[in-house]
Amino acid sequence: MKRADIITIIIEKQKGVIDSLKQTVERYKTASDMDEESTHDPEDFSQQTQAKDMQLRYEKTLKEAEQNLAFLEGELKTSHDKIERGALIETDQSFLFVGISVPVFIFESKEVVTFSDHAPVFQNIKRKNKGESIEVGSKSLQIIDFC
């Protein structure tokens, strides 16, 4: 139950990220959509090009965020018994979720820390098992269970 509850919260946070990215894409799309028939300063066209570049960058980031959301939704029905992408680890002080990064939040009086499987911390903990200690930042944590 903890796993589904925590992942549901992460999903909601990821949906917020996606909404924000969609708004940003729309702002840059509007800025890059200039009427080319009207009279403009050459500087306007330069800014239009920059806006188009930013729009394309944010569209790429949005696509990645949507892929992460699909990953999270798939994780609602799975479980993990080792530290890998999608694992939720309960420690003596916090919960750790491997897969994507969202801001830290509290669940059942413990911080939930999320990070990518590309983050250096993942490389340091990926071979650890229940009962072992791990280092996350400056904290030493004891693995209690995999949720």
Short mmCIF file of C-alpha atoms in Angstrom, two decimals:
data_model
loop_
_atom_site.label_atom_id
_atom_site.label_comp_id
_atom_site.label_asym_id
_atom_site.label_seq_id
_atom_site.Cartn_x
_atom_site.Cartn_y
_atom_site.Cartn_z
CA MET A 1 0.00 0.00 0.00
CA LYS A 2 2.83 2.42 0.81
CA ARG A 3 4.28 1.93 -2.67
CA ALA A 4 1.07 2.82 -4.48
CA ASP A 5 0.44 5.80 -2.20
CA ILE A 6 3.94 7.21 -2.64
CA ILE A 7 4.02 6.65 -6.40
CA THR A 8 0.61 8.30 -6.70
CA ILE A 9 2.03 11.40 -5.00
CA ILE A 10 5.06 11.33 -7.33
CA ILE A 11 2.67 11.05 -10.31
CA GLU A 12 0.78 14.14 -9.15
CA LYS A 13 4.04 16.07 -8.81
CA GLN A 14 5.10 14.92 -12.29
CA LYS A 15 1.76 16.06 -13.73
CA GLY A 16 2.49 19.50 -12.26
CA VAL A 17 5.86 19.51 -14.02
CA ILE A 18 4.16 18.56 -17.30
CA ASP A 19 1.53 21.32 -16.95
CA SER A 20 4.26 23.89 -16.34
CA LEU A 21 6.25 22.67 -19.35
CA LYS A 22 3.16 22.83 -21.57
CA GLN A 23 2.61 26.46 -20.56
CA THR A 24 6.25 27.29 -21.28
CA VAL A 25 6.09 25.62 -24.71
CA GLU A 26 2.98 27.66 -25.54
CA ARG A 27 4.68 30.91 -24.48
CA TYR A 28 7.66 30.23 -26.72
CA LYS A 29 5.39 29.06 -29.55
CA THR A 30 3.54 32.38 -29.39
CA ALA A 31 6.81 34.32 -29.27
CA SER A 32 8.19 32.47 -32.29
CA ASP A 33 5.05 32.88 -34.38
CA MET A 34 5.63 36.29 -35.93
CA ASP A 35 3.76 37.64 -38.93
CA GLU A 36 6.50 37.73 -41.56
CA GLU A 37 4.53 40.04 -43.87
CA SER A 38 4.56 42.98 -41.50
CA THR A 39 7.50 45.31 -41.02
CA HIS A 40 9.97 44.17 -38.37
CA ASP A 41 13.40 45.09 -37.19
CA PRO A 42 16.10 42.45 -37.93
CA GLU A 43 16.43 42.11 -34.14
CA ASP A 44 12.82 40.88 -34.02
CA PHE A 45 13.69 38.00 -36.36
CA SER A 46 16.70 37.12 -34.21
CA GLN A 47 14.46 36.95 -31.14
CA GLN A 48 11.97 34.87 -33.12
CA THR A 49 14.72 32.35 -33.91
CA GLN A 50 15.78 32.22 -30.27
CA ALA A 51 12.17 31.69 -29.19
CA LYS A 52 11.79 28.85 -31.71
CA ASP A 53 14.97 27.21 -30.40
CA MET A 54 13.69 27.45 -26.83
CA GLN A 55 10.30 26.09 -27.90
CA LEU A 56 11.98 23.03 -29.43
CA ARG A 57 14.12 22.49 -26.31
CA TYR A 58 11.10 22.67 -24.02
CA GLU A 59 9.12 20.37 -26.31
CA LYS A 60 11.91 17.79 -25.96
CA THR A 61 11.88 18.21 -22.16
CA LEU A 62 8.07 17.89 -22.18
CA LYS A 63 8.27 14.65 -24.16
CA GLU A 64 10.75 13.24 -21.62
CA ALA A 65 8.48 14.31 -18.75
CA GLU A 66 5.52 12.56 -20.39
CA GLN A 67 7.62 9.41 -20.83
CA ASN A 68 8.51 9.59 -17.12
CA LEU A 69 4.81 9.88 -16.27
CA ALA A 70 4.06 6.75 -18.31
CA PHE A 71 6.90 4.97 -16.49
CA LEU A 72 5.44 5.99 -13.11
CA GLU A 73 1.96 4.85 -14.06
CA GLY A 74 3.40 1.46 -15.02
CA GLU A 75 5.20 1.25 -11.68
CA LEU A 76 1.90 1.37 -9.77
CA LYS A 77 1.37 -2.30 -10.56
CA THR A 78 4.92 -3.61 -10.13
CA SER A 79 7.27 -4.37 -7.27
CA HIS A 80 11.01 -4.67 -6.90
CA ASP A 81 13.17 -6.75 -4.58
CA LYS A 82 16.44 -5.02 -5.40
CA ILE A 83 17.67 -1.50 -6.05
CA GLU A 84 16.93 -0.71 -9.69
CA ARG A 85 14.88 1.75 -11.73
CA GLY A 86 11.41 1.83 -10.18
CA ALA A 87 12.51 0.57 -6.77
CA LEU A 88 11.08 2.15 -3.63
CA ILE A 89 13.41 1.64 -0.70
CA GLU A 90 12.34 2.18 2.89
CA THR A 91 15.20 3.15 5.18
CA ASP A 92 15.29 3.92 8.87
CA GLN A 93 14.99 7.65 8.10
CA SER A 94 13.36 8.02 4.68
CA PHE A 95 11.93 6.48 1.53
CA LEU A 96 14.02 6.51 -1.64
CA PHE A 97 12.51 6.17 -5.12
CA VAL A 98 14.74 5.41 -8.10
CA GLY A 99 13.58 6.54 -11.52
CA ILE A 100 12.84 10.24 -11.72
CA SER A 101 13.49 13.28 -9.61
CA VAL A 102 10.80 15.42 -8.01
CA PRO A 103 11.06 17.71 -4.97
CA VAL A 104 11.35 16.00 -1.58
CA PHE A 105 8.05 15.46 0.26
CA ILE A 106 6.91 13.83 3.51
CA PHE A 107 5.03 10.52 3.74
CA GLU A 108 4.22 8.91 7.11
CA SER A 109 6.66 11.25 8.90
CA LYS A 110 9.55 10.31 6.60
CA GLU A 111 11.06 12.26 3.73
CA VAL A 112 10.59 10.77 0.28
CA VAL A 113 13.69 11.42 -1.81
CA THR A 114 13.54 10.66 -5.52
CA PHE A 115 16.40 10.47 -7.98
CA SER A 116 17.27 9.20 -11.42
CA ASP A 117 18.97 5.91 -12.08
CA HIS A 118 21.61 8.07 -13.81
CA ALA A 119 22.40 9.97 -10.59
CA PRO A 120 25.71 9.24 -8.86
CA VAL A 121 23.88 8.15 -5.69
CA PHE A 122 22.29 5.28 -7.63
CA GLN A 123 25.71 3.96 -8.61
CA ASN A 124 26.72 3.98 -4.93
CA ILE A 125 23.68 2.03 -3.67
CA LYS A 126 22.53 -0.23 -6.51
CA ARG A 127 24.13 -3.42 -5.19
CA LYS A 128 22.96 -3.02 -1.59
CA ASN A 129 20.46 -5.33 0.10
CA LYS A 130 17.99 -5.29 2.97
CA GLY A 131 19.74 -4.68 6.28
CA GLU A 132 22.76 -2.96 4.74
CA SER A 133 23.78 0.66 5.24
CA ILE A 134 23.90 3.14 2.38
CA GLU A 135 25.24 6.65 2.04
CA VAL A 136 22.90 9.25 0.56
CA GLY A 137 24.47 12.67 0.60
CA SER A 138 25.86 13.16 4.09
CA LYS A 139 23.40 10.69 5.66
CA SER A 140 24.03 7.07 6.53
CA LEU A 141 20.80 5.09 6.15
CA GLN A 142 19.85 1.52 6.98
CA ILE A 143 17.75 -0.33 4.37
CA ILE A 144 14.64 -1.71 6.08
CA ASP A 145 12.69 -3.05 3.10
CA PHE A 146 11.78 -2.74 -0.56
CA CYS A 147 8.22 -1.52 -0.99
#
